[in-house]
Amino acid sequence: MHLQQTRALRNTFDVDIPLHPDTRSYEDVATLVEEFLNSIDSYRRDAQGLAQGDVLQALSIATAVQMAKGQANERYGSGLRIELQGLSVESASVRS
């Protein structure tokens, strides 16, 4: 990943990340990323004490669930309804 701050606009960054081989539309990827980041920013404004690690963990879980959904669709077809019944996260230690 290459990250470079654009000089003309101080709040703009150019990020160069290779796309996954299965990517069909870089425009759709860019739109999804923008929506994800806007959603995170919106949530963080209202959340009390949300850590950067919390955001990264949520993105990791969402990525894993999305991958599982893709695998299930490939194996069983696209008509599946997927529901998350609960989330169990275990850790050897919990940070306060």
PDB file of N, CA and C in Angstrom:
ATOM      1  N   MET A   1       0.853  -1.167   0.000  1.00  0.00           N
ATOM      2  CA  MET A   1       0.000   0.000   0.000  1.00  0.00           C
ATOM      3  C   MET A   1       0.898   1.229   0.000  1.00  0.00           C
ATOM      4  N   HIS A   2       0.555   2.169  -0.803  1.00  0.00           N
ATOM      5  CA  HIS A   2       1.282   3.435  -0.888  1.00  0.00           C
ATOM      6  C   HIS A   2       0.318   4.549  -0.517  1.00  0.00           C
ATOM      7  N   LEU A   3       0.707   5.353   0.472  1.00  0.00           N
ATOM      8  CA  LEU A   3      -0.132   6.459   0.937  1.00  0.00           C
ATOM      9  C   LEU A   3       0.652   7.752   0.774  1.00  0.00           C
ATOM     10  N   GLN A   4       0.040   8.717   0.128  1.00  0.00           N
ATOM     11  CA  GLN A   4       0.703   9.993  -0.119  1.00  0.00           C
ATOM     12  C   GLN A   4      -0.301  11.120   0.057  1.00  0.00           C
ATOM     13  N   GLN A   5       0.060  12.111   0.870  1.00  0.00           N
ATOM     14  CA  GLN A   5      -0.823  13.267   1.045  1.00  0.00           C
ATOM     15  C   GLN A   5      -0.680  14.172  -0.174  1.00  0.00           C
ATOM     16  N   THR A   6      -1.812  14.553  -0.725  1.00  0.00           N
ATOM     17  CA  THR A   6      -1.831  15.451  -1.867  1.00  0.00           C
ATOM     18  C   THR A   6      -1.583  16.870  -1.369  1.00  0.00           C
ATOM     19  N   ARG A   7      -0.659  17.574  -1.983  1.00  0.00           N
ATOM     20  CA  ARG A   7      -0.281  18.909  -1.513  1.00  0.00           C
ATOM     21  C   ARG A   7      -1.365  19.949  -1.767  1.00  0.00           C
ATOM     22  N   ALA A   8      -2.070  19.826  -2.870  1.00  0.00           N
ATOM     23  CA  ALA A   8      -3.067  20.842  -3.220  1.00  0.00           C
ATOM     24  C   ALA A   8      -4.224  20.854  -2.218  1.00  0.00           C
ATOM     25  N   LEU A   9      -4.637  19.707  -1.765  1.00  0.00           N
ATOM     26  CA  LEU A   9      -5.740  19.593  -0.811  1.00  0.00           C
ATOM     27  C   LEU A   9      -5.216  18.880   0.433  1.00  0.00           C
ATOM     28  N   ARG A  10      -5.087  19.583   1.525  1.00  0.00           N
ATOM     29  CA  ARG A  10      -4.461  19.009   2.719  1.00  0.00           C
ATOM     30  C   ARG A  10      -5.251  17.849   3.323  1.00  0.00           C
ATOM     31  N   ASN A  11      -6.544  17.767   3.090  1.00  0.00           N
ATOM     32  CA  ASN A  11      -7.346  16.694   3.658  1.00  0.00           C
ATOM     33  C   ASN A  11      -7.589  15.564   2.673  1.00  0.00           C
ATOM     34  N   THR A  12      -6.799  15.506   1.624  1.00  0.00           N
ATOM     35  CA  THR A  12      -6.951  14.482   0.595  1.00  0.00           C
ATOM     36  C   THR A  12      -5.698  13.616   0.548  1.00  0.00           C
ATOM     37  N   PHE A  13      -5.902  12.311   0.439  1.00  0.00           N
ATOM     38  CA  PHE A  13      -4.786  11.385   0.342  1.00  0.00           C
ATOM     39  C   PHE A  13      -4.952  10.530  -0.899  1.00  0.00           C
ATOM     40  N   ASP A  14      -3.853  10.281  -1.579  1.00  0.00           N
ATOM     41  CA  ASP A  14      -3.833   9.303  -2.666  1.00  0.00           C
ATOM     42  C   ASP A  14      -3.399   7.985  -2.060  1.00  0.00           C
ATOM     43  N   VAL A  15      -4.187   6.946  -2.252  1.00  0.00           N
ATOM     44  CA  VAL A  15      -3.860   5.627  -1.727  1.00  0.00           C
ATOM     45  C   VAL A  15      -3.769   4.681  -2.911  1.00  0.00           C
ATOM     46  N   ASP A  16      -2.645   4.035  -3.031  1.00  0.00           N
ATOM     47  CA  ASP A  16      -2.418   3.099  -4.132  1.00  0.00           C
ATOM     48  C   ASP A  16      -2.387   1.688  -3.565  1.00  0.00           C
ATOM     49  N   ILE A  17      -3.466   0.943  -3.758  1.00  0.00           N
ATOM     50  CA  ILE A  17      -3.579  -0.421  -3.255  1.00  0.00           C
ATOM     51  C   ILE A  17      -3.926  -1.312  -4.438  1.00  0.00           C
ATOM     52  N   PRO A  18      -3.172  -2.388  -4.642  1.00  0.00           N
ATOM     53  CA  PRO A  18      -3.505  -3.295  -5.747  1.00  0.00           C
ATOM     54  C   PRO A  18      -4.906  -3.891  -5.551  1.00  0.00           C
ATOM     55  N   LEU A  19      -5.659  -3.973  -6.632  1.00  0.00           N
ATOM     56  CA  LEU A  19      -7.002  -4.534  -6.562  1.00  0.00           C
ATOM     57  C   LEU A  19      -6.958  -6.056  -6.588  1.00  0.00           C
ATOM     58  N   HIS A  20      -7.941  -6.660  -5.955  1.00  0.00           N
ATOM     59  CA  HIS A  20      -8.091  -8.115  -5.968  1.00  0.00           C
ATOM     60  C   HIS A  20      -8.319  -8.565  -7.409  1.00  0.00           C
ATOM     61  N   PRO A  21      -7.792  -9.726  -7.799  1.00  0.00           N
ATOM     62  CA  PRO A  21      -7.970 -10.195  -9.185  1.00  0.00           C
ATOM     63  C   PRO A  21      -9.429 -10.341  -9.620  1.00  0.00           C
ATOM     64  N   ASP A  22     -10.338 -10.564  -8.679  1.00  0.00           N
ATOM     65  CA  ASP A  22     -11.758 -10.725  -9.024  1.00  0.00           C
ATOM     66  C   ASP A  22     -12.506  -9.396  -9.112  1.00  0.00           C
ATOM     67  N   THR A  23     -11.810  -8.276  -8.923  1.00  0.00           N
ATOM     68  CA  THR A  23     -12.455  -6.960  -8.987  1.00  0.00           C
ATOM     69  C   THR A  23     -12.962  -6.698 -10.398  1.00  0.00           C
ATOM     70  N   ARG A  24     -14.219  -6.314 -10.501  1.00  0.00           N
ATOM     71  CA  ARG A  24     -14.811  -6.004 -11.807  1.00  0.00           C
ATOM     72  C   ARG A  24     -14.855  -4.506 -12.071  1.00  0.00           C
ATOM     73  N   SER A  25     -15.014  -3.709 -11.025  1.00  0.00           N
ATOM     74  CA  SER A  25     -15.204  -2.276 -11.218  1.00  0.00           C
ATOM     75  C   SER A  25     -14.476  -1.494 -10.127  1.00  0.00           C
ATOM     76  N   TYR A  26     -13.408  -0.816 -10.502  1.00  0.00           N
ATOM     77  CA  TYR A  26     -12.708  -0.008  -9.512  1.00  0.00           C
ATOM     78  C   TYR A  26     -13.568   1.153  -9.051  1.00  0.00           C
ATOM     79  N   GLU A  27     -14.507   1.613  -9.900  1.00  0.00           N
ATOM     80  CA  GLU A  27     -15.409   2.687  -9.485  1.00  0.00           C
ATOM     81  C   GLU A  27     -16.318   2.217  -8.358  1.00  0.00           C
ATOM     82  N   ASP A  28     -16.854   0.993  -8.474  1.00  0.00           N
ATOM     83  CA  ASP A  28     -17.696   0.451  -7.405  1.00  0.00           C
ATOM     84  C   ASP A  28     -16.887   0.255  -6.127  1.00  0.00           C
ATOM     85  N   VAL A  29     -15.653  -0.191  -6.271  1.00  0.00           N
ATOM     86  CA  VAL A  29     -14.786  -0.367  -5.101  1.00  0.00           C
ATOM     87  C   VAL A  29     -14.590   0.977  -4.404  1.00  0.00           C
ATOM     88  N   ALA A  30     -14.275   2.001  -5.168  1.00  0.00           N
ATOM     89  CA  ALA A  30     -14.057   3.333  -4.591  1.00  0.00           C
ATOM     90  C   ALA A  30     -15.315   3.843  -3.902  1.00  0.00           C
ATOM     91  N   THR A  31     -16.477   3.635  -4.503  1.00  0.00           N
ATOM     92  CA  THR A  31     -17.738   4.075  -3.910  1.00  0.00           C
ATOM     93  C   THR A  31     -18.010   3.340  -2.607  1.00  0.00           C
ATOM     94  N   LEU A  32     -17.819   2.018  -2.596  1.00  0.00           N
ATOM     95  CA  LEU A  32     -18.020   1.238  -1.370  1.00  0.00           C
ATOM     96  C   LEU A  32     -17.086   1.696  -0.263  1.00  0.00           C
ATOM     97  N   VAL A  33     -15.812   1.900  -0.575  1.00  0.00           N
ATOM     98  CA  VAL A  33     -14.847   2.341   0.433  1.00  0.00           C
ATOM     99  C   VAL A  33     -15.254   3.696   0.993  1.00  0.00           C
ATOM    100  N   GLU A  34     -15.659   4.614   0.123  1.00  0.00           N
ATOM    101  CA  GLU A  34     -16.099   5.929   0.581  1.00  0.00           C
ATOM    102  C   GLU A  34     -17.305   5.811   1.505  1.00  0.00           C
ATOM    103  N   GLU A  35     -18.272   4.952   1.143  1.00  0.00           N
ATOM    104  CA  GLU A  35     -19.454   4.749   1.984  1.00  0.00           C
ATOM    105  C   GLU A  35     -19.075   4.118   3.326  1.00  0.00           C
ATOM    106  N   PHE A  36     -18.173   3.127   3.301  1.00  0.00           N
ATOM    107  CA  PHE A  36     -17.712   2.513   4.552  1.00  0.00           C
ATOM    108  C   PHE A  36     -17.100   3.570   5.467  1.00  0.00           C
ATOM    109  N   LEU A  37     -16.187   4.369   4.914  1.00  0.00           N
ATOM    110  CA  LEU A  37     -15.489   5.368   5.722  1.00  0.00           C
ATOM    111  C   LEU A  37     -16.442   6.445   6.235  1.00  0.00           C
ATOM    112  N   ASN A  38     -17.393   6.866   5.408  1.00  0.00           N
ATOM    113  CA  ASN A  38     -18.389   7.838   5.865  1.00  0.00           C
ATOM    114  C   ASN A  38     -19.249   7.267   6.988  1.00  0.00           C
ATOM    115  N   SER A  39     -19.623   6.004   6.853  1.00  0.00           N
ATOM    116  CA  SER A  39     -20.421   5.347   7.884  1.00  0.00           C
ATOM    117  C   SER A  39     -19.650   5.235   9.196  1.00  0.00           C
ATOM    118  N   ILE A  40     -18.386   4.872   9.103  1.00  0.00           N
ATOM    119  CA  ILE A  40     -17.545   4.773  10.302  1.00  0.00           C
ATOM    120  C   ILE A  40     -17.412   6.140  10.957  1.00  0.00           C
ATOM    121  N   ASP A  41     -17.135   7.174  10.157  1.00  0.00           N
ATOM    122  CA  ASP A  41     -17.003   8.522  10.708  1.00  0.00           C
ATOM    123  C   ASP A  41     -18.288   8.972  11.391  1.00  0.00           C
ATOM    124  N   SER A  42     -19.419   8.686  10.785  1.00  0.00           N
ATOM    125  CA  SER A  42     -20.712   9.050  11.356  1.00  0.00           C
ATOM    126  C   SER A  42     -20.936   8.332  12.685  1.00  0.00           C
ATOM    127  N   TYR A  43     -20.644   7.044  12.720  1.00  0.00           N
ATOM    128  CA  TYR A  43     -20.812   6.262  13.944  1.00  0.00           C
ATOM    129  C   TYR A  43     -19.881   6.761  15.042  1.00  0.00           C
ATOM    130  N   ARG A  44     -18.639   7.078  14.678  1.00  0.00           N
ATOM    131  CA  ARG A  44     -17.652   7.533  15.668  1.00  0.00           C
ATOM    132  C   ARG A  44     -18.059   8.858  16.301  1.00  0.00           C
ATOM    133  N   ARG A  45     -18.760   9.704  15.567  1.00  0.00           N
ATOM    134  CA  ARG A  45     -19.204  10.985  16.131  1.00  0.00           C
ATOM    135  C   ARG A  45     -20.160  10.767  17.300  1.00  0.00           C
ATOM    136  N   ASP A  46     -20.967   9.704  17.223  1.00  0.00           N
ATOM    137  CA  ASP A  46     -21.966   9.435  18.259  1.00  0.00           C
ATOM    138  C   ASP A  46     -21.489   8.450  19.324  1.00  0.00           C
ATOM    139  N   ALA A  47     -20.494   7.649  19.016  1.00  0.00           N
ATOM    140  CA  ALA A  47     -20.033   6.605  19.942  1.00  0.00           C
ATOM    141  C   ALA A  47     -19.119   7.208  21.005  1.00  0.00           C
ATOM    142  N   GLN A  48     -19.278   6.734  22.197  1.00  0.00           N
ATOM    143  CA  GLN A  48     -18.425   7.171  23.307  1.00  0.00           C
ATOM    144  C   GLN A  48     -17.307   6.153  23.504  1.00  0.00           C
ATOM    145  N   GLY A  49     -16.071   6.575  23.391  1.00  0.00           N
ATOM    146  CA  GLY A  49     -14.946   5.700  23.695  1.00  0.00           C
ATOM    147  C   GLY A  49     -14.634   4.654  22.647  1.00  0.00           C
ATOM    148  N   LEU A  50     -15.085   4.834  21.439  1.00  0.00           N
ATOM    149  CA  LEU A  50     -14.790   3.872  20.382  1.00  0.00           C
ATOM    150  C   LEU A  50     -13.325   3.993  19.994  1.00  0.00           C
ATOM    151  N   ALA A  51     -12.592   2.901  20.106  1.00  0.00           N
ATOM    152  CA  ALA A  51     -11.163   2.893  19.799  1.00  0.00           C
ATOM    153  C   ALA A  51     -10.934   2.516  18.343  1.00  0.00           C
ATOM    154  N   GLN A  52      -9.794   2.916  17.824  1.00  0.00           N
ATOM    155  CA  GLN A  52      -9.415   2.528  16.465  1.00  0.00           C
ATOM    156  C   GLN A  52      -9.399   1.005  16.323  1.00  0.00           C
ATOM    157  N   GLY A  53      -8.971   0.309  17.381  1.00  0.00           N
ATOM    158  CA  GLY A  53      -8.971  -1.152  17.365  1.00  0.00           C
ATOM    159  C   GLY A  53     -10.368  -1.727  17.223  1.00  0.00           C
ATOM    160  N   ASP A  54     -11.369  -1.052  17.802  1.00  0.00           N
ATOM    161  CA  ASP A  54     -12.754  -1.493  17.664  1.00  0.00           C
ATOM    162  C   ASP A  54     -13.190  -1.429  16.200  1.00  0.00           C
ATOM    163  N   VAL A  55     -12.812  -0.349  15.539  1.00  0.00           N
ATOM    164  CA  VAL A  55     -13.155  -0.177  14.125  1.00  0.00           C
ATOM    165  C   VAL A  55     -12.479  -1.261  13.291  1.00  0.00           C
ATOM    166  N   LEU A  56     -11.190  -1.472  13.533  1.00  0.00           N
ATOM    167  CA  LEU A  56     -10.458  -2.481  12.765  1.00  0.00           C
ATOM    168  C   LEU A  56     -11.009  -3.882  13.004  1.00  0.00           C
ATOM    169  N   GLN A  57     -11.390  -4.179  14.260  1.00  0.00           N
ATOM    170  CA  GLN A  57     -11.975  -5.487  14.558  1.00  0.00           C
ATOM    171  C   GLN A  57     -13.302  -5.675  13.841  1.00  0.00           C
ATOM    172  N   ALA A  58     -14.141  -4.645  13.838  1.00  0.00           N
ATOM    173  CA  ALA A  58     -15.426  -4.734  13.152  1.00  0.00           C
ATOM    174  C   ALA A  58     -15.231  -4.954  11.655  1.00  0.00           C
ATOM    175  N   LEU A  59     -14.260  -4.259  11.060  1.00  0.00           N
ATOM    176  CA  LEU A  59     -13.976  -4.456   9.636  1.00  0.00           C
ATOM    177  C   LEU A  59     -13.461  -5.860   9.356  1.00  0.00           C
ATOM    178  N   SER A  60     -12.654  -6.403  10.249  1.00  0.00           N
ATOM    179  CA  SER A  60     -12.155  -7.774  10.087  1.00  0.00           C
ATOM    180  C   SER A  60     -13.290  -8.786  10.130  1.00  0.00           C
ATOM    181  N   ILE A  61     -14.210  -8.581  11.076  1.00  0.00           N
ATOM    182  CA  ILE A  61     -15.357  -9.486  11.186  1.00  0.00           C
ATOM    183  C   ILE A  61     -16.239  -9.365   9.958  1.00  0.00           C
ATOM    184  N   ALA A  62     -16.499  -8.132   9.519  1.00  0.00           N
ATOM    185  CA  ALA A  62     -17.323  -7.936   8.321  1.00  0.00           C
ATOM    186  C   ALA A  62     -16.685  -8.590   7.100  1.00  0.00           C
ATOM    187  N   THR A  63     -15.371  -8.500   6.987  1.00  0.00           N
ATOM    188  CA  THR A  63     -14.668  -9.138   5.873  1.00  0.00           C
ATOM    189  C   THR A  63     -14.816 -10.646   5.928  1.00  0.00           C
ATOM    190  N   ALA A  64     -14.647 -11.228   7.114  1.00  0.00           N
ATOM    191  CA  ALA A  64     -14.776 -12.682   7.263  1.00  0.00           C
ATOM    192  C   ALA A  64     -16.197 -13.145   6.945  1.00  0.00           C
ATOM    193  N   VAL A  65     -17.194 -12.398   7.410  1.00  0.00           N
ATOM    194  CA  VAL A  65     -18.592 -12.761   7.138  1.00  0.00           C
ATOM    195  C   VAL A  65     -18.882 -12.644   5.643  1.00  0.00           C
ATOM    196  N   GLN A  66     -18.383 -11.589   5.001  1.00  0.00           N
ATOM    197  CA  GLN A  66     -18.595 -11.418   3.566  1.00  0.00           C
ATOM    198  C   GLN A  66     -17.978 -12.568   2.779  1.00  0.00           C
ATOM    199  N   MET A  67     -16.780 -12.995   3.183  1.00  0.00           N
ATOM    200  CA  MET A  67     -16.131 -14.123   2.512  1.00  0.00           C
ATOM    201  C   MET A  67     -16.948 -15.400   2.696  1.00  0.00           C
ATOM    202  N   ALA A  68     -17.458 -15.621   3.913  1.00  0.00           N
ATOM    203  CA  ALA A  68     -18.281 -16.810   4.180  1.00  0.00           C
ATOM    204  C   ALA A  68     -19.554 -16.782   3.348  1.00  0.00           C
ATOM    205  N   LYS A  69     -20.160 -15.603   3.213  1.00  0.00           N
ATOM    206  CA  LYS A  69     -21.361 -15.482   2.388  1.00  0.00           C
ATOM    207  C   LYS A  69     -21.054 -15.838   0.938  1.00  0.00           C
ATOM    208  N   GLY A  70     -19.927 -15.365   0.421  1.00  0.00           N
ATOM    209  CA  GLY A  70     -19.538 -15.684  -0.955  1.00  0.00           C
ATOM    210  C   GLY A  70     -19.326 -17.175  -1.143  1.00  0.00           C
ATOM    211  N   GLN A  71     -18.665 -17.808  -0.181  1.00  0.00           N
ATOM    212  CA  GLN A  71     -18.439 -19.244  -0.260  1.00  0.00           C
ATOM    213  C   GLN A  71     -19.752 -20.016  -0.180  1.00  0.00           C
ATOM    214  N   ALA A  72     -20.664 -19.573   0.688  1.00  0.00           N
ATOM    215  CA  ALA A  72     -21.967 -20.241   0.812  1.00  0.00           C
ATOM    216  C   ALA A  72     -22.766 -20.088  -0.472  1.00  0.00           C
ATOM    217  N   ASN A  73     -22.718 -18.900  -1.085  1.00  0.00           N
ATOM    218  CA  ASN A  73     -23.434 -18.687  -2.343  1.00  0.00           C
ATOM    219  C   ASN A  73     -22.879 -19.572  -3.448  1.00  0.00           C
ATOM    220  N   GLU A  74     -21.563 -19.722  -3.494  1.00  0.00           N
ATOM    221  CA  GLU A  74     -20.952 -20.594  -4.501  1.00  0.00           C
ATOM    222  C   GLU A  74     -21.353 -22.042  -4.288  1.00  0.00           C
ATOM    223  N   ARG A  75     -21.430 -22.454  -3.051  1.00  0.00           N
ATOM    224  CA  ARG A  75     -21.711 -23.856  -2.735  1.00  0.00           C
ATOM    225  C   ARG A  75     -23.198 -24.192  -2.805  1.00  0.00           C
ATOM    226  N   TYR A  76     -24.053 -23.286  -2.313  1.00  0.00           N
ATOM    227  CA  TYR A  76     -25.469 -23.594  -2.165  1.00  0.00           C
ATOM    228  C   TYR A  76     -26.390 -22.760  -3.054  1.00  0.00           C
ATOM    229  N   GLY A  77     -25.862 -21.768  -3.721  1.00  0.00           N
ATOM    230  CA  GLY A  77     -26.687 -20.913  -4.564  1.00  0.00           C
ATOM    231  C   GLY A  77     -26.941 -19.567  -3.919  1.00  0.00           C
ATOM    232  N   SER A  78     -27.414 -18.639  -4.715  1.00  0.00           N
ATOM    233  CA  SER A  78     -27.550 -17.261  -4.252  1.00  0.00           C
ATOM    234  C   SER A  78     -28.855 -16.971  -3.515  1.00  0.00           C
ATOM    235  N   GLY A  79     -29.722 -17.955  -3.369  1.00  0.00           N
ATOM    236  CA  GLY A  79     -30.998 -17.726  -2.706  1.00  0.00           C
ATOM    237  C   GLY A  79     -30.935 -17.825  -1.196  1.00  0.00           C
ATOM    238  N   LEU A  80     -29.750 -18.006  -0.632  1.00  0.00           N
ATOM    239  CA  LEU A  80     -29.626 -18.160   0.812  1.00  0.00           C
ATOM    240  C   LEU A  80     -29.899 -16.856   1.548  1.00  0.00           C
ATOM    241  N   ARG A  81     -30.563 -16.986   2.665  1.00  0.00           N
ATOM    242  CA  ARG A  81     -30.729 -15.843   3.563  1.00  0.00           C
ATOM    243  C   ARG A  81     -29.769 -16.053   4.718  1.00  0.00           C
ATOM    244  N   ILE A  82     -28.900 -15.093   4.934  1.00  0.00           N
ATOM    245  CA  ILE A  82     -27.881 -15.229   5.964  1.00  0.00           C
ATOM    246  C   ILE A  82     -28.209 -14.280   7.099  1.00  0.00           C
ATOM    247  N   GLU A  83     -28.252 -14.832   8.315  1.00  0.00           N
ATOM    248  CA  GLU A  83     -28.514 -14.032   9.504  1.00  0.00           C
ATOM    249  C   GLU A  83     -27.402 -14.275  10.507  1.00  0.00           C
ATOM    250  N   LEU A  84     -26.972 -13.213  11.139  1.00  0.00           N
ATOM    251  CA  LEU A  84     -26.009 -13.349  12.219  1.00  0.00           C
ATOM    252  C   LEU A  84     -26.794 -13.461  13.521  1.00  0.00           C
ATOM    253  N   GLN A  85     -26.721 -14.616  14.149  1.00  0.00           N
ATOM    254  CA  GLN A  85     -27.486 -14.857  15.370  1.00  0.00           C
ATOM    255  C   GLN A  85     -26.819 -14.260  16.597  1.00  0.00           C
ATOM    256  N   GLY A  86     -25.535 -14.124  16.551  1.00  0.00           N
ATOM    257  CA  GLY A  86     -24.816 -13.571  17.694  1.00  0.00           C
ATOM    258  C   GLY A  86     -23.345 -13.538  17.373  1.00  0.00           C
ATOM    259  N   LEU A  87     -22.614 -12.875  18.192  1.00  0.00           N
ATOM    260  CA  LEU A  87     -21.183 -12.749  17.987  1.00  0.00           C
ATOM    261  C   LEU A  87     -20.503 -13.074  19.288  1.00  0.00           C
ATOM    262  N   SER A  88     -19.639 -14.059  19.254  1.00  0.00           N
ATOM    263  CA  SER A  88     -18.893 -14.437  20.445  1.00  0.00           C
ATOM    264  C   SER A  88     -17.426 -14.145  20.183  1.00  0.00           C
ATOM    265  N   VAL A  89     -16.855 -13.283  20.984  1.00  0.00           N
ATOM    266  CA  VAL A  89     -15.452 -12.946  20.851  1.00  0.00           C
ATOM    267  C   VAL A  89     -14.778 -13.266  22.168  1.00  0.00           C
ATOM    268  N   GLU A  90     -13.771 -14.107  22.082  1.00  0.00           N
ATOM    269  CA  GLU A  90     -13.032 -14.483  23.286  1.00  0.00           C
ATOM    270  C   GLU A  90     -11.627 -13.938  23.197  1.00  0.00           C
ATOM    271  N   SER A  91     -11.112 -13.566  24.335  1.00  0.00           N
ATOM    272  CA  SER A  91      -9.763 -13.030  24.391  1.00  0.00           C
ATOM    273  C   SER A  91      -9.113 -13.472  25.680  1.00  0.00           C
ATOM    274  N   ALA A  92      -7.817 -13.662  25.620  1.00  0.00           N
ATOM    275  CA  ALA A  92      -7.082 -14.034  26.836  1.00  0.00           C
ATOM    276  C   ALA A  92      -7.091 -12.880  27.835  1.00  0.00           C
ATOM    277  N   SER A  93      -7.128 -11.675  27.319  1.00  0.00           N
ATOM    278  CA  SER A  93      -7.195 -10.511  28.208  1.00  0.00           C
ATOM    279  C   SER A  93      -8.053  -9.441  27.546  1.00  0.00           C
ATOM    280  N   VAL A  94      -8.737  -8.685  28.340  1.00  0.00           N
ATOM    281  CA  VAL A  94      -9.574  -7.607  27.851  1.00  0.00           C
ATOM    282  C   VAL A  94      -8.949  -6.300  28.295  1.00  0.00           C
ATOM    283  N   ARG A  95      -8.774  -5.388  27.345  1.00  0.00           N
ATOM    284  CA  ARG A  95      -8.195  -4.081  27.670  1.00  0.00           C
ATOM    285  C   ARG A  95      -9.292  -3.118  28.068  1.00  0.00           C
ATOM    286  N   SER A  96      -8.999  -2.308  29.030  1.00  0.00           N
ATOM    287  CA  SER A  96      -9.964  -1.298  29.477  1.00  0.00           C
ATOM    288  C   SER A  96      -9.596   0.048  28.929  1.00  0.00           C
TER     289      SER A  96
END
